[in-house]
Amino acid sequence: MEKVVHHTVLLVVVTIFLLICHSEQLQSSQTLTLLRIKKLLNFPAILSDWNSKTDFCNSEPTVVCYEGNITQVHLIGEKGAPLLPRNFSIDSFVTTLVRLPDLKVVTFVSLGLWGPLPGKLARLPSLEIVNMSSNFLYGGIPQEFSSLTSLQTLILDDNMLAGRLPDWLSSLPLLTVLSVKKNSFNGSLPASFAYLENLRVLALSHNHFYGDVPDFSRLTNLQVLELEDNGFGPKFPRLGNKLVTLVLSKNRFRSGIPSELISYYQLEWLDLSFNSFVGPFPPALLALPSITYLNIAGNKFTGMLFSNQSCNPDLKFVDLSSNLMTGSVPDCLRSDSTEKVVLYAKNCLSTSKQNQHPLQFCRNEALAVGILPDKKKQKETSKTVLALGIIGGIFGGVALVGLIFLIYRRMHYKAIKKSPTRSITENASTATGYTSKLLSDARYISQTMKTGALGLPGYRTFSLEELEEATNNFNTSAFMGEGSHGQMYRGLLKDGTYVAIRCLKMKRRHGTQNFMHHIELISKLRHRNLVSALGHCFECYLDDSSVSRIFLVFEYVPNGTLRSWISDEHSKRSLTWSQRIAVSIGIAKGIQFLHTWIVPAVYRNNLKITDILLDYNFVAKISSYNLPLLANNTGKKVSQGISSSGSKDHGINARMKEGERSDVYDFGVILLEIIKGGPVKSEKQVDALRDQIQLAITTNREARRSMVDPAVNRSCLDQSLKTMMEVCVKCLLKNPEERPSIEDVLWNLQYAAQVQDAWRGESQTSSEGSPV
């Protein structure tokens, strides 16, 4: 009996010993994994206390354990953290991370992570929360995430992600928070999002989404909906009444406020600003029981406010500015307290404060957007309409007599001279938003790309008389040159603005409506790295009203072409190396915009260094891009210059791919001239220089220095130069399929800039001043 007890005790001791050894081995394995993560993240300051002796499960706040296993990792770097070095691999990082199989929560914020969002995260089946905000992740949300059935929170804010939100996100049964703010996602929202029954937070602000918002009325748990700075609209979304935060600002909504909004008793934050909302503003919104923030600025809301209007006493911010409201400012909004902000300028309120319009302004504007006046005023309005009708009849009769006279003169004039011309103007787009199907399907431009952010006047139509006056009747002194896309003139408008005017002679006789589709696209091409269009003018034949000439008015870029700052042997001015990198990045961003941020995308732009202009701040602007109006309606084919894509088109996708790679090749030629500091005149010379640079990359620093422009030889860091050379060589590969995407090009150029800037911070040289 004693022997049996002895064996039992021995077995228990051995079991406990094995468990302890296993636990220690497990602990050691987890420690090694965390230290490996520290190394892959380039030893960030926030992990300086991590070492082999750290008891991660008991003392480290960045790590949380359960029963000895790591279940949470929270790593948050400093805001604005730079990219991790080029040798960083997101794939290696995640491969290491999945060695912690019990992870439920991963927070990797502001760590400089770069690369495609890793699908390997799906190898952690217990994941509940993923937050990878403020990094440099690109691509889309990988399909592998659809297997994360336990996922509750997905936060990917402030990255470089793009594409459409996948429909399968609605199949994640426990998803409660989806936040992808400040990315480049586009397209319409999947209708299946209406079935995310557990969703509490949907944050999609600052992307390029468009179209109607799905019917979210059945999402009874939805509390936060943030859609700011997209292209949603025109209908006000159908929503559940449990919302706490609703942000629809800076979109394309053009409807009125639905009556059910005044029953959203939990609503605390409502922002409808800078849309095109019309109709009466419900004053009851001011008195919602939970409201603390209300912003309806920059719309076309009408209605009358009263001094005895009631308000929620907890209101901290109210902005009613730039609408069409009348009446009196409610007493409940009058406060000298610094804790409350109340703005109501540019309405028609009976107050001398905050710059009000006269009462008639709001009435006229309301009529202009189709809002009918109150019934009390209909009699007065009907009298006005009757008077206007009588006057209109008189003028109509006079106009008819004049028309008969003009027809007679026209017939007489045709006998003397054939096909004279006249000038007409057409509206490119309405003030209330995009009107064509093209732009209703387009990826809308982010707020930083809009007119105000670029400091440019809005797009408008010009009369031929204005353009003739601006160019002294198209005098030779205003002539700037002629290319495949028409003649260019420099003009000075009455307001003192210099412009560049392109004159296109139309070979095909089409009416103005045939060109409006293209004009609408041109009017929306606003980007920091494109020469933006400011307006247009049609000139037509009198006999059939077909278009004879089109004038496109562009912003004038004063500092000339990039070549004049790089390769002009007769000029003493030259860009520094840092400026050359910045210019290269600007060109790449312009190409990326043309390829990915508009529909239809603009490919085969036949880019040359003489097409790159520099503004006062030496920001690069692409001046000649392949707009359909320029390529199709002039009867000219866009040549590929030195470009050598060479293969035939096979379907839309093949043409898009080939067009993208063609532009990448042309960019490589420009980059070659930026590095070399001299003109490149033939494809044969391109091939020879490419091979020389390839050899220099693989040899030594001296060989690379011998290839670079002597004007910047001393001021460029070798690693930065090598990166630029590598990008250049890859762009110039003969096989289009082997050339990098414009996104890859852009990332590598930004890396070259970071390396150069870091070096400049340590060792500033006198050659890094402004160009002389």
PDB file of C-alpha atoms in Angstrom, residues 35 90 132 142 187 222 230-231 297-298 324 348 358 391 433 473 516 556 609 612 619 702 714:
ATOM      1  CA  LEU A  35      12.314  40.666 -28.590  1.00  0.00           C
ATOM      2  CA  ILE A  90       5.746  43.507 -43.117  1.00  0.00           C
ATOM      3  CA  MET A 132      -3.055  49.565 -37.164  1.00  0.00           C
ATOM      4  CA  PRO A 142      -7.161  41.266 -47.713  1.00  0.00           C
ATOM      5  CA  GLY A 187     -16.508  53.368 -54.745  1.00  0.00           C
ATOM      6  CA  LEU A 222     -25.381  52.097 -34.695  1.00  0.00           C
ATOM      7  CA  ASN A 230     -16.384  62.049 -49.393  1.00  0.00           C
ATOM      8  CA  GLY A 231     -18.791  62.186 -52.322  1.00  0.00           C
ATOM      9  CA  ALA A 297     -23.021  75.921 -42.182  1.00  0.00           C
ATOM     10  CA  GLY A 298     -22.620  76.258 -45.935  1.00  0.00           C
ATOM     11  CA  LEU A 324     -30.893  81.449 -46.121  1.00  0.00           C
ATOM     12  CA  CYS A 348     -30.731  87.276 -43.406  1.00  0.00           C
ATOM     13  CA  PRO A 358     -30.513  91.851 -46.797  1.00  0.00           C
ATOM     14  CA  ILE A 391     -42.752  92.592 -69.061  1.00  0.00           C
ATOM     15  CA  GLY A 433     -22.906  69.285 -57.724  1.00  0.00           C
ATOM     16  CA  ASN A 473      -6.392  89.741 -79.666  1.00  0.00           C
ATOM     17  CA  MET A 516     -19.698  68.807 -72.209  1.00  0.00           C
ATOM     18  CA  TYR A 556      -0.232  80.085 -65.361  1.00  0.00           C
ATOM     19  CA  ILE A 609      10.420  66.842 -68.965  1.00  0.00           C
ATOM     20  CA  ILE A 612       6.719  69.588 -66.145  1.00  0.00           C
ATOM     21  CA  VAL A 619       6.229  72.563 -56.849  1.00  0.00           C
ATOM     22  CA  GLU A 702      32.463  56.701 -56.786  1.00  0.00           C
ATOM     23  CA  ARG A 714      28.416  67.153 -53.227  1.00  0.00           C
TER      24      ARG A 714
END
